[in-house]
mmCIF file of N, CA and C in Angstrom:
data_model
loop_
_atom_site.group_PDB
_atom_site.id
_atom_site.type_symbol
_atom_site.label_atom_id
_atom_site.label_comp_id
_atom_site.label_asym_id
_atom_site.label_seq_id
_atom_site.Cartn_x
_atom_site.Cartn_y
_atom_site.Cartn_z
ATOM 1 N N UNK X 1 -10.497 -1.872 -20.905
ATOM 2 C CA UNK X 1 -10.203 -1.989 -19.906
ATOM 3 C C UNK X 1 -10.340 -0.269 -19.518
ATOM 4 N N UNK X 2 -11.573 -0.079 -18.411
ATOM 5 C CA UNK X 2 -11.451 1.195 -18.235
ATOM 6 C C UNK X 2 -10.384 1.123 -16.389
ATOM 7 N N UNK X 3 -10.312 0.423 -15.949
ATOM 8 C CA UNK X 3 -9.353 0.545 -14.634
ATOM 9 C C UNK X 3 -8.104 1.457 -14.606
ATOM 10 N N UNK X 4 -6.939 1.288 -16.174
ATOM 11 C CA UNK X 4 -6.295 2.203 -16.006
ATOM 12 C C UNK X 4 -6.780 4.064 -16.098
ATOM 13 N N UNK X 5 -7.692 3.653 -16.799
ATOM 14 C CA UNK X 5 -8.315 5.340 -17.699
ATOM 15 C C UNK X 5 -8.365 5.872 -16.225
ATOM 16 N N UNK X 6 -8.936 4.854 -15.488
ATOM 17 C CA UNK X 6 -9.880 5.810 -14.048
ATOM 18 C C UNK X 6 -8.267 6.159 -13.048
ATOM 19 N N UNK X 7 -7.611 5.684 -13.003
ATOM 20 C CA UNK X 7 -6.245 5.805 -12.735
ATOM 21 C C UNK X 7 -5.676 6.686 -13.001
ATOM 22 N N UNK X 8 -5.674 7.215 -14.237
ATOM 23 C CA UNK X 8 -5.365 7.999 -15.183
ATOM 24 C C UNK X 8 -6.290 9.643 -14.552
ATOM 25 N N UNK X 9 -7.512 9.157 -14.672
ATOM 26 C CA UNK X 9 -8.309 10.145 -14.189
ATOM 27 C C UNK X 9 -7.809 10.963 -12.941
ATOM 28 N N UNK X 10 -7.617 10.208 -11.928
ATOM 29 C CA UNK X 10 -7.378 10.747 -10.672
ATOM 30 C C UNK X 10 -6.120 11.551 -10.556
ATOM 31 N N UNK X 11 -5.397 11.764 -11.600
ATOM 32 C CA UNK X 11 -4.418 12.430 -11.135
ATOM 33 C C UNK X 11 -4.056 13.411 -12.705
ATOM 34 N N UNK X 12 -5.433 13.535 -13.130
ATOM 35 C CA UNK X 12 -4.995 14.743 -13.914
ATOM 36 C C UNK X 12 -5.005 15.802 -13.694
ATOM 37 N N UNK X 13 -5.849 16.593 -12.212
ATOM 38 C CA UNK X 13 -6.196 17.847 -12.205
ATOM 39 C C UNK X 13 -5.956 17.653 -10.451
ATOM 40 N N UNK X 14 -5.322 18.891 -10.023
ATOM 41 C CA UNK X 14 -4.764 18.587 -8.230
ATOM 42 C C UNK X 14 -6.103 18.567 -7.310
ATOM 43 N N UNK X 15 -7.265 19.035 -8.292
ATOM 44 C CA UNK X 15 -8.358 18.451 -7.291
ATOM 45 C C UNK X 15 -9.396 17.072 -7.770
ATOM 46 N N UNK X 16 -8.894 16.365 -8.481
ATOM 47 C CA UNK X 16 -9.160 14.702 -8.225
ATOM 48 C C UNK X 16 -7.929 14.182 -7.869
ATOM 49 N N UNK X 17 -7.035 14.377 -8.100
ATOM 50 C CA UNK X 17 -5.679 13.749 -7.371
ATOM 51 C C UNK X 17 -6.105 14.310 -5.245
ATOM 52 N N UNK X 18 -6.803 15.486 -5.162
ATOM 53 C CA UNK X 18 -7.209 15.304 -3.595
ATOM 54 C C UNK X 18 -8.249 14.494 -3.479
ATOM 55 N N UNK X 19 -8.926 14.654 -3.976
ATOM 56 C CA UNK X 19 -10.364 13.534 -4.246
ATOM 57 C C UNK X 19 -9.722 11.965 -4.403
ATOM 58 N N UNK X 20 -8.654 11.717 -4.756
ATOM 59 C CA UNK X 20 -8.534 10.244 -5.185
ATOM 60 C C UNK X 20 -7.565 9.996 -3.846
ATOM 61 N N UNK X 21 -6.954 10.491 -3.100
ATOM 62 C CA UNK X 21 -6.134 10.278 -1.946
ATOM 63 C C UNK X 21 -6.760 10.717 -0.716
ATOM 64 N N UNK X 22 -8.505 11.568 -0.818
ATOM 65 C CA UNK X 22 -8.798 11.288 0.469
ATOM 66 C C UNK X 22 -9.680 10.093 0.207
ATOM 67 N N UNK X 23 -10.136 9.539 -1.120
ATOM 68 C CA UNK X 23 -10.867 8.575 -0.762
ATOM 69 C C UNK X 23 -9.678 7.296 -0.325
ATOM 70 N N UNK X 24 -8.835 7.067 -0.937
ATOM 71 C CA UNK X 24 -7.616 5.970 -0.738
ATOM 72 C C UNK X 24 -7.280 6.229 0.936
ATOM 73 N N UNK X 25 -7.258 6.976 1.663
ATOM 74 C CA UNK X 25 -7.052 6.775 3.024
ATOM 75 C C UNK X 25 -8.134 6.384 3.963
ATOM 76 N N UNK X 26 -9.095 7.196 3.340
ATOM 77 C CA UNK X 26 -10.498 6.405 3.923
ATOM 78 C C UNK X 26 -10.752 5.141 3.501
ATOM 79 N N UNK X 27 -10.301 4.566 2.670
ATOM 80 C CA UNK X 27 -10.038 3.195 2.722
ATOM 81 C C UNK X 27 -9.515 2.160 3.434
ATOM 82 N N UNK X 28 -8.160 2.714 3.105
ATOM 83 C CA UNK X 28 -7.159 2.502 3.763
ATOM 84 C C UNK X 28 -7.201 2.312 5.628
ATOM 85 N N UNK X 29 -8.119 3.537 6.280
ATOM 86 C CA UNK X 29 -8.517 3.469 7.299
ATOM 87 C C UNK X 29 -9.832 1.991 7.435
ATOM 88 N N UNK X 30 -10.660 1.840 6.579
ATOM 89 C CA UNK X 30 -11.829 0.994 6.880
ATOM 90 C C UNK X 30 -11.071 -0.611 7.092
ATOM 91 N N UNK X 31 -9.931 -0.567 6.077
ATOM 92 C CA UNK X 31 -9.232 -1.598 6.168
ATOM 93 C C UNK X 31 -8.626 -2.175 7.454
ATOM 94 N N UNK X 32 -7.990 -1.138 7.913
ATOM 95 C CA UNK X 32 -7.560 -1.671 9.131
ATOM 96 C C UNK X 32 -8.494 -0.843 9.869
ATOM 97 N N UNK X 33 -9.218 -0.712 10.425
ATOM 98 C CA UNK X 33 -10.637 -0.889 10.945
ATOM 99 C C UNK X 33 -11.403 -2.494 11.392
ATOM 100 N N UNK X 34 -11.422 -3.020 10.115
ATOM 101 C CA UNK X 34 -11.754 -4.419 9.660
ATOM 102 C C UNK X 34 -11.162 -5.253 9.532
ATOM 103 N N UNK X 35 -9.832 -5.148 10.127
ATOM 104 C CA UNK X 35 -9.116 -5.836 9.580
ATOM 105 C C UNK X 35 -8.857 -6.778 11.431
ATOM 106 N N UNK X 36 -8.203 -8.114 11.448
ATOM 107 C CA UNK X 36 -8.200 -8.429 12.780
ATOM 108 C C UNK X 36 -7.219 -7.320 13.729
ATOM 109 N N UNK X 37 -6.005 -6.783 13.232
ATOM 110 C CA UNK X 37 -5.994 -6.240 14.109
ATOM 111 C C UNK X 37 -6.557 -4.992 15.049
ATOM 112 N N UNK X 38 -7.422 -4.165 13.701
ATOM 113 C CA UNK X 38 -7.753 -3.258 13.828
ATOM 114 C C UNK X 38 -8.860 -3.298 14.656
ATOM 115 N N UNK X 39 -10.236 -4.772 14.463
ATOM 116 C CA UNK X 39 -10.827 -4.971 15.964
ATOM 117 C C UNK X 39 -10.450 -5.421 16.673
ATOM 118 N N UNK X 40 -9.188 -5.969 16.962
ATOM 119 C CA UNK X 40 -8.554 -5.658 18.534
ATOM 120 C C UNK X 40 -8.525 -4.787 19.336
ATOM 121 N N UNK X 41 -8.528 -3.578 18.462
ATOM 122 C CA UNK X 41 -8.542 -2.524 19.652
ATOM 123 C C UNK X 41 -7.087 -2.163 20.279
ATOM 124 N N UNK X 42 -5.973 -2.651 19.812
ATOM 125 C CA UNK X 42 -5.091 -2.834 20.101
ATOM 126 C C UNK X 42 -4.146 -1.019 20.447
ATOM 127 N N UNK X 43 -3.990 -1.276 21.227
ATOM 128 C CA UNK X 43 -3.725 -0.005 22.021
ATOM 129 C C UNK X 43 -2.569 0.343 20.714
ATOM 130 N N UNK X 44 -2.445 2.112 20.272
ATOM 131 C CA UNK X 44 -1.769 2.210 19.561
ATOM 132 C C UNK X 44 -0.996 3.714 19.595
ATOM 133 N N UNK X 45 -0.207 4.200 19.776
ATOM 134 C CA UNK X 45 0.169 5.745 19.471
ATOM 135 C C UNK X 45 0.202 6.300 18.126
ATOM 136 N N UNK X 46 -0.318 7.759 18.036
ATOM 137 C CA UNK X 46 -0.150 8.368 16.886
ATOM 138 C C UNK X 46 1.170 8.020 15.907
ATOM 139 N N UNK X 47 2.565 7.866 16.297
ATOM 140 C CA UNK X 47 3.541 7.213 15.310
ATOM 141 C C UNK X 47 2.951 5.872 14.597
ATOM 142 N N UNK X 48 2.415 5.066 15.666
ATOM 143 C CA UNK X 48 2.320 3.819 14.868
ATOM 144 C C UNK X 48 0.999 3.509 14.149
ATOM 145 N N UNK X 49 0.414 4.783 14.530
ATOM 146 C CA UNK X 49 -1.064 4.768 13.438
ATOM 147 C C UNK X 49 -0.559 5.108 12.180
ATOM 148 N N UNK X 50 0.371 6.167 12.224
ATOM 149 C CA UNK X 50 0.412 6.997 10.775
ATOM 150 C C UNK X 50 1.189 6.199 10.185
ATOM 151 N N UNK X 51 2.376 5.445 10.663
ATOM 152 C CA UNK X 51 3.382 4.339 10.259
ATOM 153 C C UNK X 51 2.539 3.156 9.329
ATOM 154 N N UNK X 52 1.327 2.704 10.252
ATOM 155 C CA UNK X 52 0.815 1.012 9.618
ATOM 156 C C UNK X 52 -0.177 2.029 8.190
ATOM 157 N N UNK X 53 -0.448 3.110 8.388
ATOM 158 C CA UNK X 53 -1.550 3.823 7.524
ATOM 159 C C UNK X 53 -0.581 3.672 6.337
ATOM 160 N N UNK X 54 0.061 4.319 6.369
ATOM 161 C CA UNK X 54 0.840 4.599 5.343
ATOM 162 C C UNK X 54 1.679 3.190 4.792
ATOM 163 N N UNK X 55 2.159 2.162 5.518
ATOM 164 C CA UNK X 55 2.319 0.984 4.791
ATOM 165 C C UNK X 55 1.489 0.469 4.275
ATOM 166 N N UNK X 56 0.293 0.560 4.486
ATOM 167 C CA UNK X 56 -1.111 -0.233 4.135
ATOM 168 C C UNK X 56 -1.393 0.694 3.029
ATOM 169 N N UNK X 57 -1.722 1.992 2.694
ATOM 170 C CA UNK X 57 -1.715 2.347 1.741
ATOM 171 C C UNK X 57 -0.807 2.361 0.491
ATOM 172 N N UNK X 58 0.514 2.515 0.819
ATOM 173 C CA UNK X 58 2.197 1.751 0.015
ATOM 174 C C UNK X 58 1.610 0.135 -0.831
ATOM 175 N N UNK X 59 1.307 0.087 0.592
ATOM 176 C CA UNK X 59 1.196 -2.180 -0.252
ATOM 177 C C UNK X 59 0.163 -2.017 -0.980
ATOM 178 N N UNK X 60 -1.122 -1.467 -1.086
ATOM 179 C CA UNK X 60 -2.444 -0.937 -1.757
ATOM 180 C C UNK X 60 -2.038 -0.562 -3.085
ATOM 181 N N UNK X 61 -1.115 0.917 -3.169
ATOM 182 C CA UNK X 61 -0.697 0.958 -4.409
ATOM 183 C C UNK X 61 -0.059 0.219 -5.549
ATOM 184 N N UNK X 62 0.931 -0.076 -4.853
ATOM 185 C CA UNK X 62 2.078 -0.748 -5.366
ATOM 186 C C UNK X 62 1.251 -2.197 -5.815
ATOM 187 N N UNK X 63 0.231 -2.673 -5.313
ATOM 188 C CA UNK X 63 -0.703 -3.763 -5.699
ATOM 189 C C UNK X 63 -1.469 -3.614 -6.942
ATOM 190 N N UNK X 64 -2.372 -2.179 -6.559
ATOM 191 C CA UNK X 64 -2.947 -1.874 -7.537
ATOM 192 C C UNK X 64 -2.286 -1.718 -8.924
ATOM 193 N N UNK X 65 -0.766 -1.036 -8.594
ATOM 194 C CA UNK X 65 0.127 -0.873 -9.927
ATOM 195 C C UNK X 65 0.435 -2.375 -10.377
ATOM 196 N N UNK X 66 0.418 -3.250 -9.914
ATOM 197 C CA UNK X 66 1.428 -4.350 -10.365
ATOM 198 C C UNK X 66 0.036 -5.341 -11.121
ATOM 199 N N UNK X 67 -1.194 -5.434 -10.934
ATOM 200 C CA UNK X 67 -2.194 -5.642 -11.390
ATOM 201 C C UNK X 67 -2.546 -5.138 -12.345
ATOM 202 N N UNK X 68 -2.127 -4.207 -12.606
ATOM 203 C CA UNK X 68 -2.697 -3.413 -13.922
ATOM 204 C C UNK X 68 -1.985 -4.646 -15.109
ATOM 205 N N UNK X 69 -0.597 -4.601 -15.235
ATOM 206 C CA UNK X 69 -0.226 -5.577 -15.597
ATOM 207 C C UNK X 69 0.217 -7.238 -15.614
ATOM 208 N N UNK X 70 -0.661 -7.400 -14.917
ATOM 209 C CA UNK X 70 -0.806 -8.674 -14.589
ATOM 210 C C UNK X 70 -1.709 -9.536 -15.586
ATOM 211 N N UNK X 71 -1.139 -10.136 -16.150
ATOM 212 C CA UNK X 71 -2.113 -10.999 -17.087
ATOM 213 C C UNK X 71 -2.301 -12.361 -16.239
ATOM 214 N N UNK X 72 -1.585 -13.337 -15.646
ATOM 215 C CA UNK X 72 -1.745 -14.180 -15.176
ATOM 216 C C UNK X 72 -3.533 -14.816 -14.300
ATOM 217 N N UNK X 73 -3.722 -15.573 -14.789
ATOM 218 C CA UNK X 73 -5.010 -16.031 -14.298
ATOM 219 C C UNK X 73 -5.161 -15.903 -12.941
ATOM 220 N N UNK X 74 -6.698 -14.896 -12.770
ATOM 221 C CA UNK X 74 -7.070 -14.826 -11.929
ATOM 222 C C UNK X 74 -6.220 -13.993 -10.676
ATOM 223 N N UNK X 75 -4.987 -13.259 -11.430
ATOM 224 C CA UNK X 75 -3.993 -12.144 -10.939
ATOM 225 C C UNK X 75 -3.438 -12.978 -10.082
ATOM 226 N N UNK X 76 -2.572 -13.945 -10.205
ATOM 227 C CA UNK X 76 -1.921 -14.948 -9.098
ATOM 228 C C UNK X 76 -0.981 -14.285 -8.869
ATOM 229 N N UNK X 77 -0.124 -13.780 -10.050
ATOM 230 C CA UNK X 77 0.956 -12.913 -9.964
ATOM 231 C C UNK X 77 0.695 -11.406 -8.668
ATOM 232 N N UNK X 78 -0.289 -10.998 -8.839
ATOM 233 C CA UNK X 78 -0.534 -10.126 -8.136
ATOM 234 C C UNK X 78 -0.579 -10.252 -6.692
ATOM 235 N N UNK X 79 -1.524 -11.767 -6.658
ATOM 236 C CA UNK X 79 -1.506 -12.377 -5.181
ATOM 237 C C UNK X 79 -0.811 -12.740 -4.406
ATOM 238 N N UNK X 80 0.313 -13.078 -5.487
ATOM 239 C CA UNK X 80 1.688 -13.718 -4.558
ATOM 240 C C UNK X 80 2.742 -12.600 -4.352
ATOM 241 N N UNK X 81 2.223 -11.577 -5.010
ATOM 242 C CA UNK X 81 3.104 -10.362 -4.785
ATOM 243 C C UNK X 81 2.678 -9.594 -3.518
ATOM 244 N N UNK X 82 1.322 -9.707 -3.414
ATOM 245 C CA UNK X 82 1.183 -9.119 -2.408
ATOM 246 C C UNK X 82 1.694 -9.992 -1.064
ATOM 247 N N UNK X 83 1.367 -10.785 -0.685
ATOM 248 C CA UNK X 83 1.732 -11.846 0.188
ATOM 249 C C UNK X 83 3.486 -11.859 0.447
ATOM 250 N N UNK X 84 4.290 -11.434 -0.886
ATOM 251 C CA UNK X 84 5.491 -11.304 -0.575
ATOM 252 C C UNK X 84 5.722 -10.244 0.092
ATOM 253 N N UNK X 85 4.620 -8.952 0.014
ATOM 254 C CA UNK X 85 4.732 -7.431 0.109
ATOM 255 C C UNK X 85 4.589 -7.605 2.303
ATOM 256 N N UNK X 86 3.606 -8.429 1.817
ATOM 257 C CA UNK X 86 3.097 -8.267 3.563
ATOM 258 C C UNK X 86 4.153 -8.997 4.695
ATOM 259 N N UNK X 87 4.784 -10.372 3.960
ATOM 260 C CA UNK X 87 5.586 -10.936 4.814
ATOM 261 C C UNK X 87 7.101 -10.070 4.835
ATOM 262 N N UNK X 88 7.073 -8.962 3.997
ATOM 263 C CA UNK X 88 8.069 -7.980 4.081
ATOM 264 C C UNK X 88 7.787 -7.044 5.329
ATOM 265 N N UNK X 89 6.875 -6.623 5.193
ATOM 266 C CA UNK X 89 6.684 -5.768 6.472
ATOM 267 C C UNK X 89 6.129 -6.108 7.690
ATOM 268 N N UNK X 90 5.799 -7.174 7.718
ATOM 269 C CA UNK X 90 5.716 -7.876 9.138
ATOM 270 C C UNK X 90 7.166 -8.283 9.866
ATOM 271 N N UNK X 91 8.413 -8.728 8.739
ATOM 272 C CA UNK X 91 9.409 -9.088 8.927
ATOM 273 C C UNK X 91 10.413 -7.429 9.460
ATOM 274 N N UNK X 92 10.205 -6.332 8.595
ATOM 275 C CA UNK X 92 10.840 -5.378 8.760
ATOM 276 C C UNK X 92 10.248 -5.127 10.119
ATOM 277 N N UNK X 93 8.519 -5.147 10.709
ATOM 278 C CA UNK X 93 7.972 -4.394 11.697
ATOM 279 C C UNK X 93 9.030 -5.474 12.927
ATOM 280 N N UNK X 94 9.443 -6.681 13.112
ATOM 281 C CA UNK X 94 9.725 -7.201 13.966
ATOM 282 C C UNK X 94 11.088 -6.990 14.377
ATOM 283 N N UNK X 95 12.065 -6.297 13.208
ATOM 284 C CA UNK X 95 13.559 -6.345 13.326
ATOM 285 C C UNK X 95 13.613 -4.866 13.189
ATOM 286 N N UNK X 96 12.622 -4.124 12.804
ATOM 287 C CA UNK X 96 13.086 -2.428 13.388
ATOM 288 C C UNK X 96 12.682 -2.385 14.356
ATOM 289 N N UNK X 97 14.057 -1.020 14.874
ATOM 290 C CA UNK X 97 13.496 -0.386 16.625
ATOM 291 C C UNK X 97 12.860 0.746 16.715
ATOM 292 N N UNK X 98 12.690 1.222 15.781
ATOM 293 C CA UNK X 98 11.836 2.548 15.593
ATOM 294 C C UNK X 98 11.060 2.170 14.612
ATOM 295 N N UNK X 99 9.504 3.202 15.099
ATOM 296 C CA UNK X 99 8.896 3.360 13.671
ATOM 297 C C UNK X 99 9.287 4.208 12.342
ATOM 298 N N UNK X 100 10.159 5.289 12.576
ATOM 299 C CA UNK X 100 10.265 6.242 11.954
ATOM 300 C C UNK X 100 11.206 5.397 10.856
ATOM 301 N N UNK X 101 12.124 4.555 11.569
ATOM 302 C CA UNK X 101 13.131 3.737 10.505
ATOM 303 C C UNK X 101 12.319 2.587 9.682
ATOM 304 N N UNK X 102 11.539 2.023 10.302
ATOM 305 C CA UNK X 102 10.385 1.243 9.828
ATOM 306 C C UNK X 102 10.012 2.033 8.373
ATOM 307 N N UNK X 103 8.760 2.892 8.416
ATOM 308 C CA UNK X 103 8.819 4.022 7.478
ATOM 309 C C UNK X 103 9.501 3.989 6.632
ATOM 310 N N UNK X 104 10.685 4.724 6.809
ATOM 311 C CA UNK X 104 11.876 5.069 5.504
ATOM 312 C C UNK X 104 12.203 3.563 5.273
ATOM 313 N N UNK X 105 12.642 3.049 5.645
ATOM 314 C CA UNK X 105 12.885 1.292 4.989
ATOM 315 C C UNK X 105 12.045 0.532 3.763
ATOM 316 N N UNK X 106 10.430 0.896 4.581
ATOM 317 C CA UNK X 106 9.111 0.306 3.150
ATOM 318 C C UNK X 106 9.146 1.521 2.426
ATOM 319 N N UNK X 107 9.049 2.593 2.899
ATOM 320 C CA UNK X 107 8.677 3.556 1.302
ATOM 321 C C UNK X 107 9.664 3.374 0.127
ATOM 322 N N UNK X 108 11.353 3.259 0.819
ATOM 323 C CA UNK X 108 12.384 3.305 -0.223
ATOM 324 C C UNK X 108 12.080 1.554 -0.821
ATOM 325 N N UNK X 109 11.488 0.574 -0.259
ATOM 326 C CA UNK X 109 11.724 -0.567 -0.531
ATOM 327 C C UNK X 109 10.556 -0.327 -2.042
ATOM 328 N N UNK X 110 9.401 -0.082 -1.557
ATOM 329 C CA UNK X 110 7.910 0.030 -2.194
ATOM 330 C C UNK X 110 8.397 0.675 -3.629
ATOM 331 N N UNK X 111 9.303 1.945 -3.393
ATOM 332 C CA UNK X 111 10.242 3.036 -4.366
ATOM 333 C C UNK X 111 10.392 2.289 -5.478
ATOM 334 N N UNK X 112 11.516 1.656 -5.164
ATOM 335 C CA UNK X 112 12.496 0.759 -5.658
ATOM 336 C C UNK X 112 12.153 -0.521 -6.368
ATOM 337 N N UNK X 113 10.979 -1.165 -5.590
ATOM 338 C CA UNK X 113 10.261 -2.257 -6.123
ATOM 339 C C UNK X 113 9.525 -1.455 -7.696
ATOM 340 N N UNK X 114 8.863 -0.307 -7.543
ATOM 341 C CA UNK X 114 8.026 0.411 -8.688
ATOM 342 C C UNK X 114 8.810 0.912 -9.738
ATOM 343 N N UNK X 115 10.031 1.282 -9.358
ATOM 344 C CA UNK X 115 10.749 1.951 -10.123
ATOM 345 C C UNK X 115 11.660 0.643 -11.384
ATOM 346 N N UNK X 116 12.250 -0.393 -10.546
ATOM 347 C CA UNK X 116 12.586 -1.512 -11.215
ATOM 348 C C UNK X 116 11.131 -2.032 -12.510
ATOM 349 N N UNK X 117 10.608 -1.877 -11.492
ATOM 350 C CA UNK X 117 9.391 -2.521 -12.963
ATOM 351 C C UNK X 117 9.109 -1.617 -13.615
ATOM 352 N N UNK X 118 9.062 -0.620 -13.488
ATOM 353 C CA UNK X 118 9.296 0.005 -15.180
ATOM 354 C C UNK X 118 10.119 0.119 -15.676
ATOM 355 N N UNK X 119 11.563 -0.221 -15.444
ATOM 356 C CA UNK X 119 12.199 -0.734 -16.115
ATOM 357 C C UNK X 119 12.474 -1.634 -17.069
ATOM 358 N N UNK X 120 11.207 -2.915 -16.515
ATOM 359 C CA UNK X 120 11.279 -3.859 -17.462
ATOM 360 C C UNK X 120 10.412 -3.821 -18.642
#
């Protein structure tokens, strides 16, 4: 498989990592822009934009890492993980009083999930 090797190349040097991160931010912006929420043109402040952008990138990266070890038919385990992650983010967003708290909770949750998966 070349996907894991391609991911490894993106972190082998500072310039490659910078380029990969820049491409990831562009992809996240495109996903948000073409999603139903982004297409609706809902006004949002700078903080909300940055939080949603980081949440989306975190969910994407976590899903990509999950997919690397997913041998289920049609990557069903990864799709289930994505569904749970999105539901968790939506639930947190409804419950959170401010964007900074939401960002911290989701970031620590994603980090915990990644760390736990590495231990298995």
